């Protein structure tokens, strides 16, 4: 990413100067937005912010066996540039965001393009808990018990056309609700994409919760992508659109810095980021750095998706 850095790199080396300077502008703009939102908040909206347990969540055999990080780690140390560029900003600035009502636009190469209310959209699918490692491209990691549904089940129900080779996801574009979008740190809205076989892989999920509860705003409420063998930036938050296409989508980080971020973004300790090593990572809550595993430890399940692909070129 642009702003944060692995602990061993001086701040000045990581942050392009223009963006560093814009941070001041962001803080001012975000503060003004928060005040505006506070005035506009209705009682129904206030209620929408509470923590709520999700019913009927079954455990998945695809979970990692490692101990999860604390709830505070997972919900207090986030990247969500729509709410600010520091790790504490999303929690601080997203509290008044109201992720309901919410609908998903499904279009492109699909049987029936439609705009579907999120609750209707997800109703057919039983909720599962998936404990996954999350490895950020900035070389920190966490273990998070997500609650979600297999993306493959959702896609099958949507019936993409045989010519669809990729799925593109888009985050909400609304600077009045996401104050970070007033600052051009990225091209808004945030966009991500997967190859169809990656999207259909059993490990890929659409998450609607964590720790058995609904997704906090800072983690991407009401629905976000989780693809555990890829760097965290593939896990696009607050999704409003799913588009099937025959062209490889241009994801936000690749658009922003093509030399540094690619389309695949598979966790790979052998391919360094141009400005830092990807060989090790700092697990939140731990002192000693860990070795980063190929495909974030999911090589056995996903390596075959990339046989014949040069992972140095396709980073
Ligand atoms: N999605 C949107 N819309 N905007 C973002 O800035 N940041 C990404 C990803 N999804 C981001 C996003 C990055 S860089 C990471 S590491 C993960 O969200 C972090 O997810 P978490 O906050 O749930 O840990």
mmCIF file of N, CA, C and O in Angstrom, residues 87-155:
data_model
loop_
_atom_site.group_PDB
_atom_site.id
_atom_site.type_symbol
_atom_site.label_atom_id
_atom_site.label_comp_id
_atom_site.label_asym_id
_atom_site.label_seq_id
_atom_site.Cartn_x
_atom_site.Cartn_y
_atom_site.Cartn_z
ATOM 1 N N UNK A 87 -4.256 2.958 9.993
ATOM 2 C CA UNK A 87 -4.889 1.704 10.410
ATOM 3 C C UNK A 87 -6.043 1.919 11.410
ATOM 4 O O UNK A 87 -6.951 1.115 11.488
ATOM 5 N N UNK A 88 -5.973 3.012 12.175
ATOM 6 C CA UNK A 88 -7.049 3.267 13.139
ATOM 7 C C UNK A 88 -8.202 4.073 12.542
ATOM 8 O O UNK A 88 -9.270 4.196 13.166
ATOM 9 N N UNK A 89 -8.005 4.629 11.350
ATOM 10 C CA UNK A 89 -9.018 5.519 10.771
ATOM 11 C C UNK A 89 -10.352 4.820 10.474
ATOM 12 O O UNK A 89 -11.422 5.386 10.746
ATOM 13 N N UNK A 90 -10.330 3.612 9.857
ATOM 14 C CA UNK A 90 -11.626 3.005 9.522
ATOM 15 C C UNK A 90 -12.524 2.844 10.754
ATOM 16 O O UNK A 90 -13.703 3.178 10.726
ATOM 17 N N UNK A 91 -11.952 2.369 11.868
ATOM 18 C CA UNK A 91 -12.776 2.212 13.077
ATOM 19 C C UNK A 91 -13.288 3.573 13.554
ATOM 20 O O UNK A 91 -14.448 3.732 13.928
ATOM 21 N N UNK A 92 -12.418 4.560 13.519
ATOM 22 C CA UNK A 92 -12.811 5.881 14.019
ATOM 23 C C UNK A 92 -13.833 6.559 13.106
ATOM 24 O O UNK A 92 -14.753 7.210 13.580
ATOM 25 N N UNK A 93 -13.675 6.395 11.803
ATOM 26 C CA UNK A 93 -14.472 7.198 10.860
ATOM 27 C C UNK A 93 -15.668 6.476 10.253
ATOM 28 O O UNK A 93 -16.471 7.095 9.560
ATOM 29 N N UNK A 94 -15.773 5.155 10.462
ATOM 30 C CA UNK A 94 -16.850 4.412 9.782
ATOM 31 C C UNK A 94 -18.044 4.134 10.687
ATOM 32 O O UNK A 94 -19.010 3.499 10.263
ATOM 33 N N UNK A 95 -18.004 4.613 11.925
ATOM 34 C CA UNK A 95 -19.055 4.215 12.872
ATOM 35 C C UNK A 95 -20.446 4.664 12.448
ATOM 36 O O UNK A 95 -21.438 3.988 12.709
ATOM 37 N N UNK A 96 -20.531 5.788 11.749
ATOM 38 C CA UNK A 96 -21.859 6.295 11.385
ATOM 39 C C UNK A 96 -22.334 5.784 10.027
ATOM 40 O O UNK A 96 -23.410 6.129 9.578
ATOM 41 N N UNK A 97 -21.495 5.008 9.366
ATOM 42 C CA UNK A 97 -21.884 4.445 8.070
ATOM 43 C C UNK A 97 -23.046 3.468 8.294
ATOM 44 O O UNK A 97 -23.010 2.662 9.225
ATOM 45 N N UNK A 98 -24.091 3.575 7.468
ATOM 46 C CA UNK A 98 -25.261 2.705 7.644
ATOM 47 C C UNK A 98 -25.352 1.752 6.449
ATOM 48 O O UNK A 98 -25.700 2.163 5.343
ATOM 49 N N UNK A 99 -25.019 0.487 6.663
ATOM 50 C CA UNK A 99 -24.933 -0.444 5.529
ATOM 51 C C UNK A 99 -26.263 -1.124 5.181
ATOM 52 O O UNK A 99 -26.286 -2.240 4.696
ATOM 53 N N UNK A 100 -27.359 -0.476 5.428
ATOM 54 C CA UNK A 100 -28.688 -0.969 5.070
ATOM 55 C C UNK A 100 -29.577 0.216 4.736
ATOM 56 O O UNK A 100 -29.398 1.247 5.379
ATOM 57 N N UNK A 101 -30.555 0.142 3.813
ATOM 58 C CA UNK A 101 -30.733 -0.987 2.898
ATOM 59 C C UNK A 101 -29.549 -1.068 1.933
ATOM 60 O O UNK A 101 -28.867 -0.059 1.694
ATOM 61 N N UNK A 102 -29.328 -2.242 1.385
ATOM 62 C CA UNK A 102 -28.169 -2.451 0.524
ATOM 63 C C UNK A 102 -28.576 -3.356 -0.626
ATOM 64 O O UNK A 102 -29.222 -4.384 -0.401
ATOM 65 N N UNK A 103 -28.251 -2.979 -1.816
ATOM 66 C CA UNK A 103 -28.535 -3.895 -2.930
ATOM 67 C C UNK A 103 -27.273 -4.120 -3.757
ATOM 68 O O UNK A 103 -26.327 -3.323 -3.710
ATOM 69 N N UNK A 104 -27.289 -5.218 -4.460
ATOM 70 C CA UNK A 104 -26.142 -5.617 -5.283
ATOM 71 C C UNK A 104 -26.593 -5.593 -6.742
ATOM 72 O O UNK A 104 -27.621 -6.195 -7.090
ATOM 73 N N UNK A 105 -25.843 -4.905 -7.569
ATOM 74 C CA UNK A 105 -26.079 -4.904 -9.006
ATOM 75 C C UNK A 105 -25.295 -6.073 -9.621
ATOM 76 O O UNK A 105 -24.092 -6.186 -9.405
ATOM 77 N N UNK A 106 -26.000 -6.943 -10.319
ATOM 78 C CA UNK A 106 -25.340 -8.054 -11.020
ATOM 79 C C UNK A 106 -25.507 -7.803 -12.508
ATOM 80 O O UNK A 106 -26.638 -7.648 -12.981
ATOM 81 N N UNK A 107 -24.372 -7.728 -13.232
ATOM 82 C CA UNK A 107 -24.524 -7.452 -14.671
ATOM 83 C C UNK A 107 -23.340 -7.991 -15.469
ATOM 84 O O UNK A 107 -22.542 -8.780 -14.962
ATOM 85 N N UNK A 108 -23.246 -7.576 -16.710
ATOM 86 C CA UNK A 108 -22.218 -8.112 -17.598
ATOM 87 C C UNK A 108 -22.703 -9.412 -18.225
ATOM 88 O O UNK A 108 -23.897 -9.566 -18.526
ATOM 89 N N UNK A 109 -21.782 -10.368 -18.361
ATOM 90 C CA UNK A 109 -22.080 -11.628 -19.057
ATOM 91 C C UNK A 109 -22.783 -12.605 -18.110
ATOM 92 O O UNK A 109 -22.181 -13.552 -17.599
ATOM 93 N N UNK A 110 -24.047 -12.353 -17.863
ATOM 94 C CA UNK A 110 -24.809 -13.151 -16.903
ATOM 95 C C UNK A 110 -26.214 -13.370 -17.452
ATOM 96 O O UNK A 110 -26.700 -12.559 -18.259
ATOM 97 N N UNK A 111 -26.824 -14.460 -17.032
ATOM 98 C CA UNK A 111 -28.135 -14.804 -17.586
ATOM 99 C C UNK A 111 -29.145 -13.662 -17.430
ATOM 100 O O UNK A 111 -29.741 -13.209 -18.393
ATOM 101 N N UNK A 112 -29.283 -13.175 -16.187
ATOM 102 C CA UNK A 112 -30.282 -12.134 -15.955
ATOM 103 C C UNK A 112 -29.676 -10.977 -15.171
ATOM 104 O O UNK A 112 -29.548 -11.061 -13.935
ATOM 105 N N UNK A 113 -29.279 -9.911 -15.836
ATOM 106 C CA UNK A 113 -28.785 -8.738 -15.077
ATOM 107 C C UNK A 113 -29.899 -8.244 -14.151
ATOM 108 O O UNK A 113 -31.073 -8.235 -14.534
ATOM 109 N N UNK A 114 -29.529 -7.881 -12.933
ATOM 110 C CA UNK A 114 -30.566 -7.478 -11.962
ATOM 111 C C UNK A 114 -29.931 -6.691 -10.828
ATOM 112 O O UNK A 114 -28.727 -6.779 -10.586
ATOM 113 N N UNK A 115 -30.768 -5.929 -10.126
ATOM 114 C CA UNK A 115 -30.354 -5.290 -8.882
ATOM 115 C C UNK A 115 -31.147 -5.969 -7.776
ATOM 116 O O UNK A 115 -32.378 -5.964 -7.805
ATOM 117 N N UNK A 116 -30.433 -6.579 -6.829
ATOM 118 C CA UNK A 116 -31.089 -7.457 -5.854
ATOM 119 C C UNK A 116 -30.780 -6.960 -4.445
ATOM 120 O O UNK A 116 -29.618 -6.682 -4.118
ATOM 121 N N UNK A 117 -31.815 -6.888 -3.608
ATOM 122 C CA UNK A 117 -31.610 -6.525 -2.207
ATOM 123 C C UNK A 117 -30.675 -7.555 -1.562
ATOM 124 O O UNK A 117 -30.821 -8.762 -1.782
ATOM 125 N N UNK A 118 -29.713 -7.092 -0.759
ATOM 126 C CA UNK A 118 -28.683 -7.996 -0.231
ATOM 127 C C UNK A 118 -29.278 -9.161 0.559
ATOM 128 O O UNK A 118 -28.816 -10.292 0.445
ATOM 129 N N UNK A 119 -30.287 -8.887 1.384
ATOM 130 C CA UNK A 119 -30.840 -9.971 2.202
ATOM 131 C C UNK A 119 -31.471 -11.044 1.313
ATOM 132 O O UNK A 119 -31.326 -12.242 1.570
ATOM 133 N N UNK A 120 -32.144 -10.622 0.245
ATOM 134 C CA UNK A 120 -32.720 -11.579 -0.705
ATOM 135 C C UNK A 120 -31.600 -12.320 -1.435
ATOM 136 O O UNK A 120 -31.645 -13.537 -1.625
ATOM 137 N N UNK A 121 -30.599 -11.568 -1.794
ATOM 138 C CA UNK A 121 -29.461 -12.110 -2.547
ATOM 139 C C UNK A 121 -28.788 -13.261 -1.794
ATOM 140 O O UNK A 121 -28.410 -14.276 -2.373
ATOM 141 N N UNK A 122 -28.635 -13.094 -0.458
ATOM 142 C CA UNK A 122 -27.874 -14.081 0.318
ATOM 143 C C UNK A 122 -28.744 -15.149 0.992
ATOM 144 O O UNK A 122 -28.230 -16.131 1.515
ATOM 145 N N UNK A 123 -30.059 -14.935 0.972
ATOM 146 C CA UNK A 123 -30.955 -15.825 1.718
ATOM 147 C C UNK A 123 -30.789 -17.319 1.393
ATOM 148 O O UNK A 123 -30.815 -18.155 2.308
ATOM 149 N N UNK A 124 -30.599 -17.695 0.135
ATOM 150 C CA UNK A 124 -30.538 -19.141 -0.158
ATOM 151 C C UNK A 124 -29.325 -19.847 0.432
ATOM 152 O O UNK A 124 -29.282 -21.085 0.421
ATOM 153 N N UNK A 125 -28.343 -19.113 0.955
ATOM 154 C CA UNK A 125 -27.067 -19.749 1.290
ATOM 155 C C UNK A 125 -26.850 -19.817 2.795
ATOM 156 O O UNK A 125 -26.846 -18.786 3.470
ATOM 157 N N UNK A 126 -26.639 -21.038 3.330
ATOM 158 C CA UNK A 126 -26.355 -21.157 4.764
ATOM 159 C C UNK A 126 -25.024 -20.485 5.112
ATOM 160 O O UNK A 126 -24.090 -20.502 4.316
ATOM 161 N N UNK A 127 -24.981 -19.887 6.302
ATOM 162 C CA UNK A 127 -23.761 -19.185 6.733
ATOM 163 C C UNK A 127 -22.753 -20.175 7.316
ATOM 164 O O UNK A 127 -23.117 -21.096 8.049
ATOM 165 N N UNK A 128 -21.500 -19.948 6.996
ATOM 166 C CA UNK A 128 -20.419 -20.807 7.508
ATOM 167 C C UNK A 128 -19.379 -19.958 8.208
ATOM 168 O O UNK A 128 -19.112 -18.843 7.776
ATOM 169 N N UNK A 129 -18.760 -20.529 9.240
ATOM 170 C CA UNK A 129 -17.593 -19.857 9.815
ATOM 171 C C UNK A 129 -16.332 -20.406 9.171
ATOM 172 O O UNK A 129 -16.126 -21.612 9.131
ATOM 173 N N UNK A 130 -15.500 -19.515 8.655
ATOM 174 C CA UNK A 130 -14.230 -19.895 8.027
ATOM 175 C C UNK A 130 -13.100 -19.148 8.725
ATOM 176 O O UNK A 130 -13.005 -17.917 8.605
ATOM 177 N N UNK A 131 -12.262 -19.860 9.448
ATOM 178 C CA UNK A 131 -11.111 -19.216 10.088
ATOM 179 C C UNK A 131 -9.968 -19.204 9.070
ATOM 180 O O UNK A 131 -9.492 -20.261 8.650
ATOM 181 N N UNK A 132 -9.587 -18.006 8.647
ATOM 182 C CA UNK A 132 -8.569 -17.863 7.601
ATOM 183 C C UNK A 132 -7.451 -16.947 8.067
ATOM 184 O O UNK A 132 -7.692 -15.967 8.787
ATOM 185 N N UNK A 133 -6.239 -17.233 7.551
ATOM 186 C CA UNK A 133 -5.141 -16.262 7.696
ATOM 187 C C UNK A 133 -5.375 -15.129 6.707
ATOM 188 O O UNK A 133 -5.801 -15.375 5.582
ATOM 189 N N UNK A 134 -5.128 -13.904 7.129
ATOM 190 C CA UNK A 134 -5.167 -12.757 6.216
ATOM 191 C C UNK A 134 -3.763 -12.173 6.189
ATOM 192 O O UNK A 134 -3.232 -11.780 7.221
ATOM 193 N N UNK A 135 -3.137 -12.165 5.009
ATOM 194 C CA UNK A 135 -1.763 -11.644 4.870
ATOM 195 C C UNK A 135 -1.835 -10.377 4.024
ATOM 196 O O UNK A 135 -2.193 -10.414 2.851
ATOM 197 N N UNK A 136 -1.532 -9.260 4.655
ATOM 198 C CA UNK A 136 -1.576 -7.992 3.920
ATOM 199 C C UNK A 136 -0.280 -7.823 3.128
ATOM 200 O O UNK A 136 0.779 -8.302 3.539
ATOM 201 N N UNK A 137 -0.347 -7.135 2.019
ATOM 202 C CA UNK A 137 0.837 -6.886 1.190
ATOM 203 C C UNK A 137 1.868 -6.059 1.956
ATOM 204 O O UNK A 137 3.054 -6.077 1.647
ATOM 205 N N UNK A 138 1.435 -5.381 3.017
ATOM 206 C CA UNK A 138 2.356 -4.588 3.840
ATOM 207 C C UNK A 138 3.114 -5.447 4.851
ATOM 208 O O UNK A 138 3.815 -4.910 5.709
ATOM 209 N N UNK A 139 2.985 -6.770 4.745
ATOM 210 C CA UNK A 139 3.752 -7.721 5.548
ATOM 211 C C UNK A 139 3.306 -7.831 7.011
ATOM 212 O O UNK A 139 4.106 -8.132 7.891
ATOM 213 N N UNK A 140 2.039 -7.573 7.276
ATOM 214 C CA UNK A 140 1.459 -7.968 8.563
ATOM 215 C C UNK A 140 0.360 -8.996 8.286
ATOM 216 O O UNK A 140 -0.135 -9.094 7.150
ATOM 217 N N UNK A 141 0.013 -9.758 9.317
ATOM 218 C CA UNK A 141 -1.022 -10.783 9.110
ATOM 219 C C UNK A 141 -1.866 -10.956 10.358
ATOM 220 O O UNK A 141 -1.490 -10.513 11.446
ATOM 221 N N UNK A 142 -3.022 -11.597 10.151
ATOM 222 C CA UNK A 142 -3.945 -11.896 11.256
ATOM 223 C C UNK A 142 -4.629 -13.209 10.946
ATOM 224 O O UNK A 142 -4.610 -13.675 9.814
ATOM 225 N N UNK A 143 -5.274 -13.783 11.950
ATOM 226 C CA UNK A 143 -6.149 -14.936 11.729
ATOM 227 C C UNK A 143 -7.546 -14.492 12.148
ATOM 228 O O UNK A 143 -7.735 -14.006 13.267
ATOM 229 N N UNK A 144 -8.505 -14.632 11.222
ATOM 230 C CA UNK A 144 -9.836 -14.063 11.473
ATOM 231 C C UNK A 144 -10.917 -15.117 11.240
ATOM 232 O O UNK A 144 -10.929 -15.778 10.205
ATOM 233 N N UNK A 145 -11.827 -15.278 12.205
ATOM 234 C CA UNK A 145 -12.968 -16.173 11.975
ATOM 235 C C UNK A 145 -14.078 -15.433 11.227
ATOM 236 O O UNK A 145 -14.906 -14.753 11.826
ATOM 237 N N UNK A 146 -14.058 -15.554 9.912
ATOM 238 C CA UNK A 146 -15.076 -14.902 9.089
ATOM 239 C C UNK A 146 -16.372 -15.683 9.142
ATOM 240 O O UNK A 146 -16.374 -16.889 9.372
ATOM 241 N N UNK A 147 -17.475 -15.021 8.875
ATOM 242 C CA UNK A 147 -18.749 -15.714 8.620
ATOM 243 C C UNK A 147 -19.152 -15.324 7.203
ATOM 244 O O UNK A 147 -19.161 -14.132 6.863
ATOM 245 N N UNK A 148 -19.456 -16.328 6.396
ATOM 246 C CA UNK A 148 -19.804 -15.986 5.020
ATOM 247 C C UNK A 148 -20.402 -17.144 4.260
ATOM 248 O O UNK A 148 -20.789 -18.164 4.858
ATOM 249 N N UNK A 149 -20.460 -16.965 2.950
ATOM 250 C CA UNK A 149 -21.026 -17.999 2.074
ATOM 251 C C UNK A 149 -20.021 -18.243 0.948
ATOM 252 O O UNK A 149 -19.328 -17.317 0.520
ATOM 253 N N UNK A 150 -19.960 -19.492 0.467
ATOM 254 C CA UNK A 150 -19.028 -19.761 -0.632
ATOM 255 C C UNK A 150 -19.414 -18.937 -1.862
ATOM 256 O O UNK A 150 -20.571 -18.940 -2.289
ATOM 257 N N UNK A 151 -18.427 -18.243 -2.410
ATOM 258 C CA UNK A 151 -18.685 -17.417 -3.593
ATOM 259 C C UNK A 151 -19.152 -18.297 -4.763
ATOM 260 O O UNK A 151 -19.997 -17.883 -5.564
ATOM 261 N N UNK A 152 -18.621 -19.519 -4.832
ATOM 262 C CA UNK A 152 -19.003 -20.419 -5.934
ATOM 263 C C UNK A 152 -20.509 -20.669 -5.934
ATOM 264 O O UNK A 152 -21.136 -20.696 -7.009
ATOM 265 N N UNK A 153 -21.094 -20.836 -4.750
ATOM 266 C CA UNK A 153 -22.545 -21.107 -4.688
ATOM 267 C C UNK A 153 -23.328 -19.912 -5.218
ATOM 268 O O UNK A 153 -24.318 -20.062 -5.933
ATOM 269 N N UNK A 154 -22.860 -18.716 -4.856
ATOM 270 C CA UNK A 154 -23.539 -17.491 -5.312
ATOM 271 C C UNK A 154 -23.433 -17.390 -6.834
ATOM 272 O O UNK A 154 -24.425 -17.132 -7.535
ATOM 273 N N UNK A 155 -22.228 -17.609 -7.342
ATOM 274 C CA UNK A 155 -22.008 -17.470 -8.792
ATOM 275 C C UNK A 155 -22.845 -18.490 -9.570
ATOM 276 O O UNK A 155 -23.460 -18.152 -10.586
#
